[in-house]
Amino acid sequence: MFRYDEPTDGQRTRLRIVGDDGNTVIYPGTTCDRANVPGFGRAARALVFGGQDLGMPRLSDTPKHPLELAVRAGEPMVVGFSAGAVASPTCPKAPPGYRMVCNSPIGHGPTCVTTRSFVPESGVDYEAHLDFGAGRCQLDVYALTTRRDGTTERRAIAAALPSCPASSKE
């Protein structure tokens, strides 16, 4: 898997990954989550380098070593997570006279795969939050806004599921 190629020119803004950043994939410049878009890749710096802090406003629950990325403003992007790879569910009971065969190995494959698409605005910081575990698999995207008293708050934004045209080779 390639590493996400952060933009270094043009209009940019910042995105903080909260949750399982080791399995986060960024698809820039598209609403489609197919792997062959220019610049796509895994945003896994936090696990290897201890995070990347671009100076985004902090909230009380901001991770100590956040993973903050530069993203292109004014262009669509997709954020995707795959997480888990935990024990397979228990094998269901077989009906009388039958034997159930459950052979999915423990730890095989992700147990949570979720993606969202949105268009970041210039001058606005964003957070992508993965809520995963005990039956939860949800990805929410928030804009960080400044209140009149100077404090920062999260505001949920409309982040759609990715859309890939049927004939697209994106």
N, CA and C atoms as an extended XYZ file, in Angstrom:
510
Properties=species:S:1:pos:R:3:atomname:S:1:resname:S:1:resid:I:1 pbc="F F F"
N         0.858       -1.182        0.000 N   MET     1
C         0.000        0.000        0.000 CA  MET     1
C         0.892        1.229        0.000 C   MET     1
N         0.532        2.194       -0.786 N   PHE     2
C         1.261        3.450       -0.875 CA  PHE     2
C         0.970        4.336        0.325 C   PHE     2
N         1.853        5.276        0.571 N   ARG     3
C         1.601        6.288        1.599 CA  ARG     3
C         0.876        7.465        0.958 C   ARG     3
N        -0.098        8.028        1.665 N   TYR     4
C        -0.842        9.190        1.178 CA  TYR     4
C         0.128       10.317        0.855 C   TYR     4
N        -0.052       10.937       -0.302 N   ASP     5
C         0.812       12.007       -0.783 CA  ASP     5
C         0.167       13.352       -0.443 C   ASP     5
N         0.617       13.976        0.650 N   GLU     6
C         0.036       15.248        1.086 CA  GLU     6
C         0.363       16.360        0.100 C   GLU     6
N        -0.623       17.229       -0.199 N   PRO     7
C        -0.342       18.353       -1.093 CA  PRO     7
C         0.601       19.349       -0.423 C   PRO     7
N         1.458       19.953       -1.224 N   THR     8
C         2.403       20.944       -0.691 CA  THR     8
C         2.191       22.315       -1.307 C   THR     8
N         1.239       22.419       -2.230 N   ASP     9
C         0.958       23.711       -2.856 CA  ASP     9
C        -0.551       23.867       -3.034 C   ASP     9
N        -0.967       25.046       -3.476 N   GLY    10
C        -2.386       25.293       -3.702 CA  GLY    10
C        -3.153       25.448       -2.393 C   GLY    10
N        -4.482       25.501       -2.502 N   GLN    11
C        -5.315       25.654       -1.311 CA  GLN    11
C        -5.353       24.345       -0.536 C   GLN    11
N        -4.977       24.447        0.732 N   ARG    12
C        -4.949       23.271        1.596 CA  ARG    12
C        -5.656       23.573        2.898 C   ARG    12
N        -6.042       22.522        3.573 N   THR    13
C        -6.541       22.617        4.933 CA  THR    13
C        -6.033       21.396        5.681 C   THR    13
N        -6.507       21.190        6.911 N   ARG    14
C        -5.950       20.118        7.735 CA  ARG    14
C        -7.041       19.139        8.158 C   ARG    14
N        -6.633       17.878        8.274 N   LEU    15
C        -7.516       16.801        8.703 CA  LEU    15
C        -6.818       16.010        9.792 C   LEU    15
N        -7.475       15.884       10.945 N   ARG    16
C        -6.945       15.067       12.043 CA  ARG    16
C        -7.670       13.722       12.022 C   ARG    16
N        -6.899       12.657       12.089 N   ILE    17
C        -7.453       11.308       12.136 CA  ILE    17
C        -7.563       10.896       13.601 C   ILE    17
N        -8.756       10.496       14.028 N   VAL    18
C        -8.983       10.074       15.413 CA  VAL    18
C        -9.547        8.665       15.367 C   VAL    18
N        -8.863        7.746       15.992 N   GLY    19
C        -9.287        6.347       15.954 CA  GLY    19
C        -8.141        5.510       15.439 C   GLY    19
N        -8.429        4.584       14.583 N   ASP    20
C        -7.441        3.639       14.089 CA  ASP    20
C        -6.700        4.201       12.881 C   ASP    20
N        -5.794        5.151       13.106 N   ASP    21
C        -5.109        5.805       11.989 CA  ASP    21
C        -4.151        4.888       11.241 C   ASP    21
N        -3.780        3.772       11.816 N   GLY    22
C        -2.902        2.844       11.108 CA  GLY    22
C        -3.569        2.195        9.912 C   GLY    22
N        -4.888        2.240        9.871 N   ASN    23
C        -5.626        1.641        8.767 CA  ASN    23
C        -6.459        2.666        8.014 C   ASN    23
N        -6.046        3.905        8.040 N   THR    24
C        -6.756        4.976        7.343 CA  THR    24
C        -6.195        5.126        5.939 C   THR    24
N        -7.091        5.234        4.965 N   VAL    25
C        -6.676        5.463        3.588 CA  VAL    25
C        -7.353        6.739        3.103 C   VAL    25
N        -6.591        7.583        2.424 N   ILE    26
C        -7.089        8.835        1.865 CA  ILE    26
C        -7.108        8.705        0.342 C   ILE    26
N        -8.238        9.072       -0.254 N   TYR    27
C        -8.394        9.100       -1.707 CA  TYR    27
C        -8.644       10.555       -2.096 C   TYR    27
N        -7.613       11.307       -2.501 N   PRO    28
C        -7.789       12.735       -2.799 CA  PRO    28
C        -8.353       12.986       -4.195 C   PRO    28
N        -9.098       14.097       -4.323 N   GLY    29
C        -9.564       14.543       -5.622 CA  GLY    29
C       -10.648       13.692       -6.248 C   GLY    29
N       -11.390       12.938       -5.430 N   THR    30
C       -12.404       12.041       -5.975 CA  THR    30
C       -13.496       11.785       -4.944 C   THR    30
N       -14.640       11.304       -5.411 N   THR    31
C       -15.692       10.831       -4.506 CA  THR    31
C       -15.732        9.310       -4.524 C   THR    31
N       -14.753        8.702       -5.156 N   CYS    32
C       -14.707        7.257       -5.353 CA  CYS    32
C       -13.575        6.656       -4.524 C   CYS    32
N       -13.833        5.509       -3.918 N   ASP    33
C       -12.811        4.872       -3.082 CA  ASP    33
C       -12.115        3.721       -3.809 C   ASP    33
N       -11.698        3.997       -5.026 N   ARG    34
C       -10.917        3.016       -5.782 CA  ARG    34
C        -9.449        3.402       -5.704 C   ARG    34
N        -8.603        2.400       -5.640 N   ALA    35
C        -7.208        2.600       -5.273 CA  ALA    35
C        -6.317        3.252       -6.315 C   ALA    35
N        -6.780        3.475       -7.513 N   ASN    36
C        -5.846        3.983       -8.521 CA  ASN    36
C        -5.999        5.470       -8.801 C   ASN    36
N        -6.391        6.262       -7.798 N   VAL    37
C        -6.416        7.714       -7.979 CA  VAL    37
C        -5.054        8.275       -7.575 C   VAL    37
N        -4.549        9.281       -8.293 N   PRO    38
C        -3.240        9.847       -7.960 CA  PRO    38
C        -3.205       10.380       -6.526 C   PRO    38
N        -2.164       10.025       -5.789 N   GLY    39
C        -1.969       10.526       -4.433 CA  GLY    39
C        -2.602        9.697       -3.346 C   GLY    39
N        -3.425        8.678       -3.701 N   PHE    40
C        -4.083        7.887       -2.663 CA  PHE    40
C        -3.052        7.111       -1.857 C   PHE    40
N        -3.422        6.754       -0.645 N   GLY    41
C        -2.538        5.919        0.152 CA  GLY    41
C        -2.894        5.924        1.614 C   GLY    41
N        -2.158        5.134        2.347 N   ARG    42
C        -2.380        4.947        3.773 CA  ARG    42
C        -1.759        6.104        4.546 C   ARG    42
N        -2.493        6.580        5.532 N   ALA    43
C        -2.026        7.674        6.390 CA  ALA    43
C        -1.630        7.084        7.732 C   ALA    43
N        -0.498        6.418        7.785 N   ALA    44
C        -0.147        5.632        8.965 CA  ALA    44
C         1.029        6.187        9.745 C   ALA    44
N         1.231        7.469        9.735 N   ARG    45
C         2.403        8.023       10.412 CA  ARG    45
C         2.370        7.864       11.924 C   ARG    45
N         1.210        7.903       12.531 N   ALA    46
C         1.143        7.890       13.995 CA  ALA    46
C         1.746        6.625       14.576 C   ALA    46
N         1.553        5.495       13.913 N   LEU    47
C         2.070        4.243       14.445 CA  LEU    47
C         3.580        4.156       14.302 C   LEU    47
N         4.106        4.743       13.243 N   VAL    48
C         5.530        4.628       12.972 CA  VAL    48
C         6.321        5.780       13.572 C   VAL    48
N         5.836        6.996       13.399 N   PHE    49
C         6.602        8.173       13.786 CA  PHE    49
C         6.044        8.905       15.000 C   PHE    49
N         4.978        8.403       15.613 N   GLY    50
C         4.430        9.065       16.788 CA  GLY    50
C         3.535       10.235       16.460 C   GLY    50
N         2.996       10.283       15.263 N   GLY    51
C         2.038       11.323       14.905 CA  GLY    51
C         2.660       12.433       14.096 C   GLY    51
N         1.792       13.327       13.667 N   GLN    52
C         2.210       14.522       12.943 CA  GLN    52
C         1.289       15.635       13.405 C   GLN    52
N         1.862       16.651       14.006 N   ASP    53
C         1.086       17.761       14.559 CA  ASP    53
C         1.258       18.966       13.652 C   ASP    53
N         0.157       19.377       12.990 N   LEU    54
C         0.194       20.542       12.106 CA  LEU    54
C        -0.360       21.784       12.790 C   LEU    54
N        -0.563       21.713       14.106 N   GLY    55
C        -1.011       22.882       14.855 CA  GLY    55
C        -2.508       23.114       14.851 C   GLY    55
N        -3.272       22.068       14.605 N   MET    56
C        -4.730       22.214       14.649 CA  MET    56
C        -5.178       22.519       16.076 C   MET    56
N        -6.316       23.210       16.238 N   PRO    57
C        -6.825       23.466       17.589 CA  PRO    57
C        -7.080       22.151       18.319 C   PRO    57
N        -6.741       22.139       19.600 N   ARG    58
C        -6.924       20.924       20.401 CA  ARG    58
C        -8.185       21.021       21.240 C   ARG    58
N        -8.813       19.870       21.414 N   LEU    59
C        -9.948       19.742       22.314 CA  LEU    59
C        -9.499       18.884       23.486 C   LEU    59
N       -10.332       18.770       24.492 N   SER    60
C        -9.929       18.033       25.695 CA  SER    60
C        -9.604       16.571       25.399 C   SER    60
N       -10.205       15.998       24.363 N   ASP    61
C        -9.962       14.587       24.053 CA  ASP    61
C        -9.050       14.377       22.836 C   ASP    61
N        -8.354       15.423       22.407 N   THR    62
C        -7.411       15.277       21.297 CA  THR    62
C        -6.282       14.346       21.729 C   THR    62
N        -5.931       13.357       20.891 N   PRO    63
C        -4.837       12.452       21.255 CA  PRO    63
C        -3.541       13.214       21.536 C   PRO    63
N        -2.725       12.645       22.417 N   LYS    64
C        -1.457       13.275       22.791 CA  LYS    64
C        -0.539       13.434       21.579 C   LYS    64
N        -0.514       12.429       20.731 N   HIS    65
C         0.299       12.469       19.508 CA  HIS    65
C        -0.645       12.328       18.316 C   HIS    65
N        -1.280       13.426       17.905 N   PRO    66
C        -2.291       13.327       16.847 CA  PRO    66
C        -1.672       13.075       15.478 C   PRO    66
N        -2.487       12.540       14.598 N   LEU    67
C        -2.093       12.421       13.204 CA  LEU    67
C        -2.891       13.464       12.438 C   LEU    67
N        -2.205       14.533       12.041 N   GLU    68
C        -2.822       15.626       11.302 CA  GLU    68
C        -2.191       15.676        9.918 C   GLU    68
N        -3.037       15.764        8.907 N   LEU    69
C        -2.586       15.711        7.521 CA  LEU    69
C        -3.023       16.947        6.762 C   LEU    69
N        -2.220       17.352        5.801 N   ALA    70
C        -2.639       18.397        4.862 CA  ALA    70
C        -3.496       17.731        3.800 C   ALA    70
N        -4.642       18.365        3.490 N   VAL    71
C        -5.527       17.875        2.435 CA  VAL    71
C        -5.870       19.038        1.518 C   VAL    71
N        -6.200       18.734        0.287 N   ARG    72
C        -6.537       19.752       -0.699 CA  ARG    72
C        -7.911       20.338       -0.383 C   ARG    72
N        -7.998       21.663       -0.287 N   ALA    73
C        -9.276       22.340       -0.049 CA  ALA    73
C       -10.007       22.534       -1.373 C   ALA    73
N       -11.330       22.484       -1.310 N   GLY    74
C       -12.147       22.740       -2.486 CA  GLY    74
C       -12.262       21.584       -3.452 C   GLY    74
N       -11.683       20.444       -3.121 N   GLU    75
C       -11.769       19.259       -3.970 CA  GLU    75
C       -12.319       18.104       -3.150 C   GLU    75
N       -13.117       17.222       -3.766 N   PRO    76
C       -13.647       16.091       -3.007 CA  PRO    76
C       -12.529       15.160       -2.564 C   PRO    76
N       -12.804       14.444       -1.489 N   MET    77
C       -11.873       13.429       -1.005 CA  MET    77
C       -12.664       12.349       -0.294 C   MET    77
N       -12.062       11.193       -0.179 N   VAL    78
C       -12.656       10.081        0.555 CA  VAL    78
C       -11.691        9.694        1.662 C   VAL    78
N       -12.238        9.483        2.859 N   VAL    79
C       -11.485        8.937        3.985 CA  VAL    79
C       -12.050        7.550        4.235 C   VAL    79
N       -11.175        6.559        4.327 N   GLY    80
C       -11.629        5.196        4.568 CA  GLY    80
C       -10.875        4.553        5.715 C   GLY    80
N       -11.575        3.750        6.496 N   PHE    81
C       -10.978        2.991        7.591 CA  PHE    81
C       -11.291        1.516        7.389 C   PHE    81
N       -10.344        0.682        7.720 N   SER    82
C       -10.618       -0.742        7.893 CA  SER    82
C        -9.900       -1.118        9.174 C   SER    82
N       -10.642       -1.674       10.091 N   ALA    83
C       -10.063       -1.945       11.403 CA  ALA    83
C       -10.615       -3.237       11.964 C   ALA    83
N        -9.930       -3.727       12.944 N   GLY    84
C       -10.442       -4.867       13.682 CA  GLY    84
C        -9.591       -6.090       13.561 C   GLY    84
N        -9.893       -6.903       12.561 N   ALA    85
C        -9.222       -8.192       12.395 CA  ALA    85
C        -9.185       -8.937       13.711 C   ALA    85
N       -10.357       -9.066       14.308 N   VAL    86
C       -10.457       -9.757       15.592 CA  VAL    86
C       -11.042      -11.138       15.392 C   VAL    86
N       -11.259      -11.841       16.477 N   ALA    87
C       -11.758      -13.210       16.409 CA  ALA    87
C       -13.048      -13.292       15.597 C   ALA    87
N       -13.164      -14.348       14.830 N   SER    88
C       -14.359      -14.572       14.029 CA  SER    88
C       -15.551      -14.818       14.942 C   SER    88
N       -16.769      -14.492       14.463 N   PRO    89
C       -17.935      -14.772       15.283 CA  PRO    89
C       -18.072      -16.271       15.510 C   PRO    89
N       -18.770      -16.626       16.557 N   THR    90
C       -18.932      -18.046       16.855 CA  THR    90
C       -19.731      -18.711       15.747 C   THR    90
N       -19.472      -19.971       15.545 N   CYS    91
C       -20.139      -20.747       14.511 CA  CYS    91
C       -21.574      -21.036       14.957 C   CYS    91
N       -22.563      -20.782       14.081 N   PRO    92
C       -23.942      -21.055       14.488 CA  PRO    92
C       -24.180      -22.549       14.675 C   PRO    92
N       -25.167      -22.875       15.496 N   LYS    93
C       -25.501      -24.272       15.765 CA  LYS    93
C       -26.113      -24.889       14.508 C   LYS    93
N       -25.670      -26.087       14.171 N   ALA    94
C       -26.180      -26.780       12.988 CA  ALA    94
C       -27.538      -27.408       13.291 C   ALA    94
N       -28.410      -27.483       12.277 N   PRO    95
C       -29.688      -28.168       12.488 CA  PRO    95
C       -29.456      -29.659       12.731 C   PRO    95
N       -30.425      -30.363       13.337 N   PRO    96
C       -30.260      -31.806       13.607 CA  PRO    96
C       -29.900      -32.566       12.329 C   PRO    96
N       -28.900      -33.420       12.439 N   GLY    97
C       -28.475      -34.229       11.312 CA  GLY    97
C       -27.432      -33.569       10.428 C   GLY    97
N       -27.048      -32.352       10.728 N   TYR    98
C       -26.063      -31.637        9.929 CA  TYR    98
C       -24.894      -31.208       10.803 C   TYR    98
N       -23.759      -30.995       10.157 N   ARG    99
C       -22.583      -30.509       10.869 CA  ARG    99
C       -22.208      -29.162       10.265 C   ARG    99
N       -22.015      -28.171       11.100 N   MET   100
C       -21.651      -26.830       10.632 CA  MET   100
C       -20.129      -26.758       10.513 C   MET   100
N       -19.642      -26.217        9.408 N   VAL   101
C       -18.212      -26.027        9.211 CA  VAL   101
C       -17.953      -24.526        9.185 C   VAL   101
N       -17.212      -24.065       10.152 N   CYS   102
C       -16.834      -22.652       10.223 CA  CYS   102
C       -15.323      -22.607       10.240 C   CYS   102
N       -14.751      -22.159        9.159 N   ASN   103
C       -13.298      -22.214        9.085 CA  ASN   103
C       -12.651      -20.863        8.848 C   ASN   103
N       -13.341      -19.765        9.144 N   SER   104
C       -12.680      -18.465        9.033 CA  SER   104
C       -11.640      -18.361       10.133 C   SER   104
N       -10.383      -18.153        9.789 N   PRO   105
C        -9.355      -18.092       10.833 CA  PRO   105
C        -9.530      -16.869       11.727 C   PRO   105
N        -9.119      -17.013       12.960 N   ILE   106
C        -9.161      -15.894       13.899 CA  ILE   106
C        -8.233      -14.803       13.387 C   ILE   106
N        -8.704      -13.577       13.460 N   GLY   107
C        -7.890      -12.451       13.039 CA  GLY   107
C        -7.832      -12.260       11.536 C   GLY   107
N        -8.696      -12.943       10.793 N   HIS   108
C        -8.649      -12.833        9.333 CA  HIS   108
C        -9.589      -11.741        8.847 C   HIS   108
N        -9.036      -10.752        8.193 N   GLY   109
C        -9.844       -9.716        7.562 CA  GLY   109
C       -10.390       -8.684        8.518 C   GLY   109
N       -10.680       -7.513        7.993 N   PRO   110
C       -11.211       -6.443        8.841 CA  PRO   110
C       -12.636       -6.747        9.286 C   PRO   110
N       -12.967       -6.281       10.458 N   THR   111
C       -14.328       -6.437       10.945 CA  THR   111
C       -15.071       -5.116       10.887 C   THR   111
N       -14.403       -4.060       10.486 N   CYS   112
C       -15.041       -2.756       10.330 CA  CYS   112
C       -14.429       -2.083        9.112 C   CYS   112
N       -15.251       -1.842        8.113 N   VAL   113
C       -14.811       -1.123        6.922 CA  VAL   113
C       -15.835       -0.028        6.682 C   VAL   113
N       -15.390        1.222        6.678 N   THR   114
C       -16.306        2.341        6.510 CA  THR   114
C       -15.593        3.485        5.808 C   THR   114
N       -16.313        4.205        4.976 N   THR   115
C       -15.737        5.318        4.220 CA  THR   115
C       -16.712        6.485        4.187 C   THR   115
N       -16.163        7.671        4.010 N   ARG   116
C       -16.971        8.885        3.864 CA  ARG   116
C       -16.290        9.801        2.849 C   ARG   116
N       -17.110       10.547        2.120 N   SER   117
C       -16.631       11.495        1.126 CA  SER   117
C       -17.129       12.889        1.488 C   SER   117
N       -16.254       13.880        1.337 N   PHE   118
C       -16.648       15.269        1.584 CA  PHE   118
C       -15.696       16.196        0.844 C   PHE   118
N       -16.059       17.478        0.804 N   VAL   119
C       -15.224       18.494        0.156 CA  VAL   119
C       -14.754       19.457        1.240 C   VAL   119
N       -13.481       19.384        1.647 N   PRO   120
C       -12.970       20.297        2.671 CA  PRO   120
C       -12.956       21.736        2.168 C   PRO   120
N       -13.332       22.655        3.038 N   GLU   121
C       -13.309       24.078        2.704 CA  GLU   121
C       -12.000       24.691        3.179 C   GLU   121
N       -11.508       25.654        2.436 N   SER   122
C       -10.297       26.365        2.816 CA  SER   122
C       -10.524       27.094        4.134 C   SER   122
N        -9.551       27.045        5.024 N   GLY   123
C        -9.635       27.751        6.293 CA  GLY   123
C       -10.395       27.026        7.382 C   GLY   123
N       -10.883       25.819        7.100 N   VAL   124
C       -11.617       25.032        8.093 CA  VAL   124
C       -10.803       23.783        8.396 C   VAL   124
N       -10.639       23.470        9.678 N   ASP   125
C        -9.976       22.232       10.078 CA  ASP   125
C       -11.029       21.151       10.271 C   ASP   125
N       -10.622       19.895       10.050 N   TYR   126
C       -11.555       18.769       10.120 CA  TYR   126
C       -10.986       17.646       10.970 C   TYR   126
N       -11.882       16.828       11.507 N   GLU   127
C       -11.511       15.588       12.180 CA  GLU   127
C       -12.346       14.460       11.598 C   GLU   127
N       -11.709       13.323       11.367 N   ALA   128
C       -12.401       12.095       10.979 CA  ALA   128
C       -12.295       11.149       12.163 C   ALA   128
N       -13.438       10.750       12.721 N   HIS   129
C       -13.493        9.908       13.920 CA  HIS   129
C       -14.004        8.522       13.573 C   HIS   129
N       -13.242        7.503       13.955 N   LEU   130
C       -13.709        6.129       13.833 CA  LEU   130
C       -14.187        5.667       15.198 C   LEU   130
N       -15.421        5.216       15.268 N   ASP   131
C       -15.970        4.614       16.481 CA  ASP   131
C       -16.119        3.134       16.180 C   ASP   131
N       -15.238        2.329       16.777 N   PHE   132
C       -15.168        0.915       16.436 CA  PHE   132
C       -15.062        0.072       17.692 C   PHE   132
N       -15.831       -0.980       17.743 N   GLY   133
C       -15.752       -1.944       18.828 CA  GLY   133
C       -17.126       -2.336       19.320 C   GLY   133
N       -17.255       -3.541       19.817 N   ALA   134
C       -18.492       -4.057       20.417 CA  ALA   134
C       -19.720       -3.709       19.577 C   ALA   134
N       -19.689       -4.082       18.312 N   GLY   135
C       -20.830       -3.861       17.437 CA  GLY   135
C       -20.896       -2.491       16.797 C   GLY   135
N       -19.909       -1.652       17.032 N   ARG   136
C       -19.897       -0.309       16.444 CA  ARG   136
C       -18.889       -0.255       15.302 C   ARG   136
N       -19.282        0.392       14.231 N   CYS   137
C       -18.385        0.645       13.101 CA  CYS   137
C       -18.923        1.883       12.415 C   CYS   137
N       -18.458        3.032       12.868 N   GLN   138
C       -19.004        4.288       12.359 CA  GLN   138
C       -17.884        5.288       12.148 C   GLN   138
N       -17.939        5.973       11.023 N   LEU   139
C       -16.988        7.027       10.702 CA  LEU   139
C       -17.764        8.329       10.591 C   LEU   139
N       -17.378        9.307       11.385 N   ASP   140
C       -18.009       10.621       11.351 CA  ASP   140
C       -16.954       11.664       11.028 C   ASP   140
N       -17.354       12.689       10.289 N   VAL   141
C       -16.454       13.784        9.942 CA  VAL   141
C       -16.995       15.056       10.577 C   VAL   141
N       -16.097       15.795       11.206 N   TYR   142
C       -16.464       17.024       11.914 CA  TYR   142
C       -15.624       18.186       11.413 C   TYR   142
N       -16.236       19.370       11.382 N   ALA   143
C       -15.499       20.616       11.180 CA  ALA   143
C       -15.206       21.171       12.565 C   ALA   143
N       -14.021       21.702       12.763 N   LEU   144
C       -13.685       22.346       14.030 CA  LEU   144
C       -13.996       23.829       13.883 C   LEU   144
N       -14.869       24.329       14.722 N   THR   145
C       -15.274       25.733       14.642 CA  THR   145
C       -14.949       26.438       15.947 C   THR   145
N       -14.728       27.739       15.850 N   THR   146
C       -14.409       28.543       17.027 CA  THR   146
C       -15.666       29.257       17.499 C   THR   146
N       -15.969       29.079       18.775 N   ARG   147
C       -17.116       29.767       19.381 CA  ARG   147
C       -16.743       31.213       19.657 C   ARG   147
N       -17.747       32.004       20.014 N   ARG   148
C       -17.510       33.419       20.343 CA  ARG   148
C       -16.574       33.589       21.528 C   ARG   148
N       -16.593       32.606       22.451 N   ASP   149
C       -15.728       32.715       23.628 CA  ASP   149
C       -14.302       32.233       23.349 C   ASP   149
N       -14.025       31.860       22.088 N   GLY   150
C       -12.674       31.455       21.706 CA  GLY   150
C       -12.408       29.966       21.823 C   GLY   150
N       -13.331       29.204       22.395 N   THR   151
C       -13.131       27.758       22.500 CA  THR   151
C       -13.476       27.087       21.172 C   THR   151
N       -12.970       25.893       21.005 N   THR   152
C       -13.191       25.138       19.772 CA  THR   152
C       -14.226       24.057       20.018 C   THR   152
N       -15.092       23.857       19.046 N   GLU   153
C       -16.079       22.780       19.140 CA  GLU   153
C       -16.118       22.000       17.838 C   GLU   153
N       -16.639       20.772       17.920 N   ARG   154
C       -16.832       19.940       16.739 CA  ARG   154
C       -18.247       20.157       16.211 C   ARG   154
N       -18.348       20.286       14.900 N   ARG   155
C       -19.653       20.389       14.248 CA  ARG   155
C       -19.714       19.295       13.188 C   ARG   155
N       -20.665       18.372       13.343 N   ALA   156
C       -20.807       17.287       12.370 CA  ALA   156
C       -21.122       17.872       10.998 C   ALA   156
N       -20.497       17.316        9.984 N   ILE   157
C       -20.776       17.763        8.615 CA  ILE   157
C       -21.396       16.605        7.830 C   ILE   157
N       -22.060       16.954        6.752 N   ALA   158
C       -22.621       15.929        5.871 CA  ALA   158
C       -21.473       15.297        5.091 C   ALA   158
N       -21.205       14.060        5.376 N   ALA   159
C       -20.150       13.319        4.680 CA  ALA   159
C       -20.799       12.067        4.104 C   ALA   159
N       -20.958       12.052        2.801 N   ALA   160
C       -21.685       10.979        2.121 CA  ALA   160
C       -20.830        9.732        1.960 C   ALA   160
N       -21.495        8.639        1.639 N   LEU   161
C       -20.770        7.444        1.236 CA  LEU   161
C       -20.121        7.735       -0.114 C   LEU   161
N       -18.971        7.125       -0.401 N   PRO   162
C       -18.332        7.352       -1.693 CA  PRO   162
C       -19.249        6.936       -2.841 C   PRO   162
N       -19.095        7.607       -3.961 N   SER   163
C       -19.854        7.228       -5.155 CA  SER   163
C       -18.880        7.056       -6.306 C   SER   163
N       -18.927        5.890       -6.907 N   CYS   164
C       -18.051        5.569       -8.026 CA  CYS   164
C       -18.922        5.322       -9.249 C   CYS   164
N       -18.753        6.118      -10.298 N   PRO   165
C       -19.527        5.874      -11.516 CA  PRO   165
C       -19.289        4.456      -12.026 C   PRO   165
N       -20.340        3.813      -12.498 N   ALA   166
C       -20.246        2.423      -12.958 CA  ALA   166
C       -19.214        2.253      -14.063 C   ALA   166
N       -19.080        3.246      -14.922 N   SER   167
C       -18.143        3.132      -16.039 CA  SER   167
C       -16.786        3.748      -15.738 C   SER   167
N       -16.616        4.277      -14.514 N   SER   168
C       -15.380        4.978      -14.162 CA  SER   168
C       -14.231        4.007      -13.981 C   SER   168
N       -13.065        4.448      -14.384 N   LYS   169
C       -11.845        3.680      -14.128 CA  LYS   169
C       -10.992        4.411      -13.121 C   LYS   169
N       -11.625        5.275      -12.308 N   GLU   170
C       -10.888        6.034      -11.286 CA  GLU   170
C       -10.139        5.103      -10.393 C   GLU   170
